[in-house]
């Protein structure tokens, strides 16, 4: 099995595990092609690696769908891929079913109702990479609010790589058995996962390390130790780990020259990028959504401690 296919399964099954649902092909607007599920755009149809709907929609707006482009490059994903993702988002969001009959009907006041009706959707396009992203790609993505997904600092990533290695070196497994093994692994990870959308528009995967069930209170605390390690969040008696894009880390560590400045910028990063999150997860096997915010009291205390240590 190709690593890219296994990676698509991992991303898709984790999102389904927290409450997202598969988008079924209708044969026209979305159809099944030789390379997989295809989504119509204004200029062309596009292959959809992962196409899902969130468990809850935003009222008064078009329904939202998430399209994830999964990349298994040996090199870091570059600016060209993120530019393509922006073009993809524009193309699928501007698609409209219009034929000659519709155009002719617009010339007269005697219109006979809607000729080609289809429900409108707003598509958000994200990119998932097995090899990270260049700084230029990350900056471009942040500017255009294209979420970037990666897991290489997460505790389960080495296990995923190990499963891929075992599958590729086991000739006795059929393709269906390989798929089943990846699904089992992904579902096991998904049972301990929540997905958060930050106030900066980034998608963050929260992996529960401590706690029997996934729970969130109204507030959360954040902890950061090293650039090489994931961040830690505590909320509702549970402890989660998540990975921030390198661009955010690079931005707030760019001018850091000592430990005091690092602590100061870490607090600023929490406040600017991570002060609020909309979290999707499952509670009692049912999809749940919570709006959670950083513990402002503890954030204020951290600022005061830092200020006092400077004096």
Tab-separated table of C-alpha atoms in Angstrom, residues 40-277:
chain	number	residue	atom	x	y	z
A	40	UNK	CA	-17.060	19.698	-9.662
A	41	UNK	CA	-15.475	23.140	-9.885
A	42	UNK	CA	-16.124	26.161	-12.062
A	43	UNK	CA	-13.325	25.267	-14.454
A	44	UNK	CA	-12.763	21.564	-13.891
A	45	UNK	CA	-13.580	18.597	-11.647
A	46	UNK	CA	-11.108	17.900	-8.836
A	47	UNK	CA	-10.069	14.749	-7.026
A	48	UNK	CA	-11.166	14.884	-3.361
A	49	UNK	CA	-8.733	13.022	-1.094
A	50	UNK	CA	-10.899	13.582	1.994
A	51	UNK	CA	-14.346	15.223	1.753
A	52	UNK	CA	-16.419	15.548	4.930
A	53	UNK	CA	-19.091	17.616	6.656
A	54	UNK	CA	-18.815	18.826	10.271
A	55	UNK	CA	-21.402	17.549	12.757
A	56	UNK	CA	-22.858	21.042	13.270
A	57	UNK	CA	-23.477	23.737	10.671
A	58	UNK	CA	-23.358	27.519	11.157
A	59	UNK	CA	-26.849	29.075	10.931
A	60	UNK	CA	-27.709	31.640	8.227
A	61	UNK	CA	-24.784	30.582	6.016
A	62	UNK	CA	-24.247	27.998	3.301
A	63	UNK	CA	-23.484	24.547	4.642
A	64	UNK	CA	-19.778	23.989	5.207
A	65	UNK	CA	-17.714	21.102	3.915
A	66	UNK	CA	-14.065	20.303	4.523
A	67	UNK	CA	-11.845	19.160	1.658
A	68	UNK	CA	-8.410	17.893	2.726
A	69	UNK	CA	-5.572	17.518	0.237
A	70	UNK	CA	-3.189	14.831	1.565
A	71	UNK	CA	0.481	14.894	0.494
A	72	UNK	CA	3.053	12.149	1.084
A	73	UNK	CA	6.020	14.023	-0.433
A	74	UNK	CA	9.557	13.172	0.692
A	75	UNK	CA	10.276	16.908	0.729
A	76	UNK	CA	8.397	19.602	2.581
A	77	UNK	CA	5.224	20.850	0.921
A	78	UNK	CA	6.104	24.062	-0.905
A	79	UNK	CA	4.433	27.301	-1.863
A	80	UNK	CA	3.189	25.848	-5.160
A	81	UNK	CA	0.980	23.286	-3.389
A	82	UNK	CA	-0.606	25.895	-1.134
A	83	UNK	CA	-1.231	28.178	-4.110
A	84	UNK	CA	-2.948	25.250	-5.840
A	85	UNK	CA	-5.092	24.734	-2.736
A	86	UNK	CA	-6.169	28.372	-2.857
A	87	UNK	CA	-7.086	27.980	-6.532
A	88	UNK	CA	-8.967	24.777	-5.715
A	89	UNK	CA	-10.970	26.550	-3.017
A	90	UNK	CA	-11.898	29.363	-5.380
A	91	UNK	CA	-12.871	26.964	-8.173
A	92	UNK	CA	-15.155	24.707	-6.134
A	93	UNK	CA	-16.790	27.606	-4.298
A	94	UNK	CA	-17.672	29.416	-7.527
A	95	UNK	CA	-19.202	26.428	-9.278
A	96	UNK	CA	-22.776	26.846	-10.461
A	97	UNK	CA	-25.015	24.644	-12.583
A	98	UNK	CA	-26.013	26.886	-15.467
A	99	UNK	CA	-27.070	25.677	-18.912
A	100	UNK	CA	-28.471	27.327	-22.053
A	101	UNK	CA	-32.077	27.052	-20.864
A	102	UNK	CA	-31.237	28.930	-17.684
A	103	UNK	CA	-29.470	31.698	-19.607
A	104	UNK	CA	-32.400	32.089	-22.029
A	105	UNK	CA	-34.903	32.196	-19.175
A	106	UNK	CA	-33.112	35.209	-17.716
A	107	UNK	CA	-34.119	37.239	-20.782
A	108	UNK	CA	-37.810	37.083	-19.954
A	109	UNK	CA	-40.002	37.959	-16.995
A	110	UNK	CA	-41.945	34.709	-17.474
A	111	UNK	CA	-39.551	32.476	-15.664
A	112	UNK	CA	-40.814	29.046	-14.713
A	113	UNK	CA	-39.004	28.649	-11.412
A	114	UNK	CA	-35.600	27.186	-10.711
A	115	UNK	CA	-34.440	24.975	-13.568
A	116	UNK	CA	-31.266	23.489	-12.051
A	117	UNK	CA	-31.424	23.661	-8.279
A	118	UNK	CA	-28.670	22.311	-6.068
A	119	UNK	CA	-27.833	23.105	-2.476
A	120	UNK	CA	-24.945	25.501	-2.095
A	121	UNK	CA	-21.937	24.650	0.045
A	122	UNK	CA	-18.964	26.641	1.281
A	123	UNK	CA	-15.806	24.565	0.988
A	124	UNK	CA	-12.796	25.010	3.216
A	125	UNK	CA	-9.672	23.416	1.773
A	126	UNK	CA	-6.977	22.136	4.131
A	127	UNK	CA	-3.644	20.436	3.409
A	128	UNK	CA	-2.274	17.456	5.346
A	129	UNK	CA	1.419	16.637	4.926
A	130	UNK	CA	3.582	13.706	5.986
A	131	UNK	CA	6.763	15.756	5.588
A	132	UNK	CA	5.961	19.252	6.874
A	133	UNK	CA	5.802	22.593	5.064
A	134	UNK	CA	8.253	25.228	3.909
A	135	UNK	CA	8.113	28.528	5.795
A	136	UNK	CA	6.943	30.294	2.613
A	137	UNK	CA	4.105	27.792	2.240
A	138	UNK	CA	3.070	28.290	5.863
A	139	UNK	CA	3.053	32.076	5.616
A	140	UNK	CA	0.972	31.971	2.434
A	141	UNK	CA	-1.439	29.521	4.048
A	142	UNK	CA	-1.805	31.715	7.131
A	143	UNK	CA	-2.523	34.764	4.983
A	144	UNK	CA	-5.291	32.987	3.074
A	145	UNK	CA	-6.536	30.928	6.048
A	146	UNK	CA	-5.698	27.546	4.590
A	147	UNK	CA	-5.356	25.081	7.502
A	148	UNK	CA	-2.197	22.959	7.530
A	149	UNK	CA	-2.250	19.535	9.182
A	150	UNK	CA	0.746	17.490	10.323
A	151	UNK	CA	1.399	14.904	13.033
A	152	UNK	CA	5.163	14.322	13.098
A	153	UNK	CA	5.573	15.639	16.687
A	154	UNK	CA	2.605	13.650	18.009
A	155	UNK	CA	3.135	10.548	20.102
A	156	UNK	CA	1.238	8.244	17.723
A	157	UNK	CA	3.186	9.242	14.589
A	158	UNK	CA	6.017	6.771	15.140
A	159	UNK	CA	3.431	4.014	15.615
A	160	UNK	CA	1.757	4.969	12.337
A	161	UNK	CA	5.099	4.795	10.543
A	162	UNK	CA	5.724	1.412	12.129
A	163	UNK	CA	2.367	0.089	10.904
A	164	UNK	CA	3.177	1.305	7.387
A	165	UNK	CA	6.557	-0.431	7.537
A	166	UNK	CA	5.023	-3.701	8.727
A	167	UNK	CA	2.385	-3.649	5.999
A	168	UNK	CA	4.876	-2.942	3.231
A	169	UNK	CA	7.087	-5.831	4.395
A	170	UNK	CA	4.295	-8.389	4.816
A	171	UNK	CA	3.568	-9.997	1.456
A	172	UNK	CA	0.942	-12.300	2.964
A	173	UNK	CA	-1.520	-9.443	3.591
A	174	UNK	CA	-4.082	-8.747	0.884
A	175	UNK	CA	-4.864	-5.146	-0.055
A	176	UNK	CA	-8.189	-5.381	1.816
A	177	UNK	CA	-6.365	-6.607	4.928
A	178	UNK	CA	-3.901	-3.722	4.662
A	179	UNK	CA	-6.782	-1.243	4.459
A	180	UNK	CA	-8.480	-2.883	7.449
A	181	UNK	CA	-5.321	-2.636	9.551
A	182	UNK	CA	-4.887	1.068	8.810
A	183	UNK	CA	-8.548	1.691	9.629
A	184	UNK	CA	-8.222	-0.124	12.974
A	185	UNK	CA	-5.160	1.926	13.847
A	186	UNK	CA	-6.800	5.222	12.812
A	187	UNK	CA	-10.023	4.457	14.695
A	188	UNK	CA	-8.043	3.644	17.820
A	189	UNK	CA	-6.315	7.037	17.592
A	190	UNK	CA	-9.625	8.726	16.769
A	191	UNK	CA	-11.230	7.490	19.984
A	192	UNK	CA	-8.786	9.675	21.908
A	193	UNK	CA	-8.965	12.657	19.579
A	194	UNK	CA	-10.778	15.981	19.360
A	195	UNK	CA	-10.481	18.547	16.586
A	196	UNK	CA	-10.349	22.253	17.368
A	197	UNK	CA	-10.698	25.340	15.174
A	198	UNK	CA	-8.714	28.219	16.683
A	199	UNK	CA	-9.537	31.921	16.540
A	200	UNK	CA	-6.795	32.218	13.899
A	201	UNK	CA	-8.581	29.668	11.659
A	202	UNK	CA	-6.098	26.835	12.184
A	203	UNK	CA	-7.244	23.219	12.578
A	204	UNK	CA	-5.652	21.559	15.611
A	205	UNK	CA	-5.856	17.854	16.472
A	206	UNK	CA	-6.028	17.338	20.247
A	207	UNK	CA	-4.865	13.877	21.295
A	208	UNK	CA	-5.962	12.854	24.807
A	209	UNK	CA	-3.080	11.394	26.828
A	210	UNK	CA	-4.615	11.590	30.324
A	211	UNK	CA	-8.288	10.989	31.085
A	212	UNK	CA	-10.661	8.096	30.530
A	213	UNK	CA	-13.055	10.011	28.273
A	214	UNK	CA	-12.782	13.168	26.201
A	215	UNK	CA	-14.110	16.095	28.234
A	216	UNK	CA	-13.827	19.870	28.073
A	217	UNK	CA	-14.705	22.575	30.557
A	218	UNK	CA	-15.341	26.210	29.577
A	219	UNK	CA	-11.680	27.100	30.132
A	220	UNK	CA	-8.339	25.509	29.346
A	221	UNK	CA	-4.671	25.965	30.180
A	222	UNK	CA	-1.775	25.711	27.727
A	223	UNK	CA	1.820	24.646	28.347
A	224	UNK	CA	4.830	24.707	26.049
A	225	UNK	CA	8.273	23.248	26.711
A	226	UNK	CA	10.313	22.957	23.530
A	227	UNK	CA	10.130	23.699	19.828
A	228	UNK	CA	10.736	20.001	19.177
A	229	UNK	CA	7.775	18.853	21.295
A	230	UNK	CA	3.996	19.280	20.996
A	231	UNK	CA	2.019	21.701	23.162
A	232	UNK	CA	-0.019	20.482	26.127
A	233	UNK	CA	-3.596	21.500	26.960
A	234	UNK	CA	-5.513	20.696	30.140
A	235	UNK	CA	-9.296	21.028	30.296
A	236	UNK	CA	-12.145	19.170	32.011
A	237	UNK	CA	-9.744	16.990	33.981
A	238	UNK	CA	-8.086	15.721	30.782
A	239	UNK	CA	-4.697	16.365	29.246
A	240	UNK	CA	-4.228	16.731	25.484
A	241	UNK	CA	-1.271	17.221	23.169
A	242	UNK	CA	-1.318	19.118	19.888
A	243	UNK	CA	1.061	20.367	17.237
A	244	UNK	CA	1.365	23.971	16.071
A	245	UNK	CA	2.551	24.874	12.549
A	246	UNK	CA	6.241	25.769	12.405
A	247	UNK	CA	5.402	29.203	10.963
A	248	UNK	CA	3.703	30.243	14.194
A	249	UNK	CA	6.648	28.972	16.210
A	250	UNK	CA	9.124	30.714	13.926
A	251	UNK	CA	7.187	33.964	14.104
A	252	UNK	CA	7.105	34.236	17.875
A	253	UNK	CA	10.594	32.819	18.363
A	254	UNK	CA	12.228	34.942	15.646
A	255	UNK	CA	13.654	37.612	17.948
A	256	UNK	CA	14.043	35.525	21.101
A	257	UNK	CA	17.553	35.656	22.578
A	258	UNK	CA	17.012	34.419	26.151
A	259	UNK	CA	14.655	32.382	28.339
A	260	UNK	CA	12.770	35.447	29.611
A	261	UNK	CA	11.895	36.586	26.081
A	262	UNK	CA	10.879	33.017	25.186
A	263	UNK	CA	8.446	32.861	28.099
A	264	UNK	CA	7.067	36.275	27.198
A	265	UNK	CA	6.508	35.350	23.558
A	266	UNK	CA	4.935	32.023	24.520
A	267	UNK	CA	2.322	33.944	26.531
A	268	UNK	CA	1.740	36.277	23.581
A	269	UNK	CA	1.317	33.289	21.269
A	270	UNK	CA	-1.318	31.792	23.560
A	271	UNK	CA	-3.222	35.064	23.656
A	272	UNK	CA	-2.990	35.898	19.935
A	273	UNK	CA	-3.431	32.502	18.260
A	274	UNK	CA	-4.977	30.193	20.838
A	275	UNK	CA	-7.276	32.213	23.077
A	276	UNK	CA	-10.502	30.588	21.813
A	277	UNK	CA	-11.299	27.230	20.214
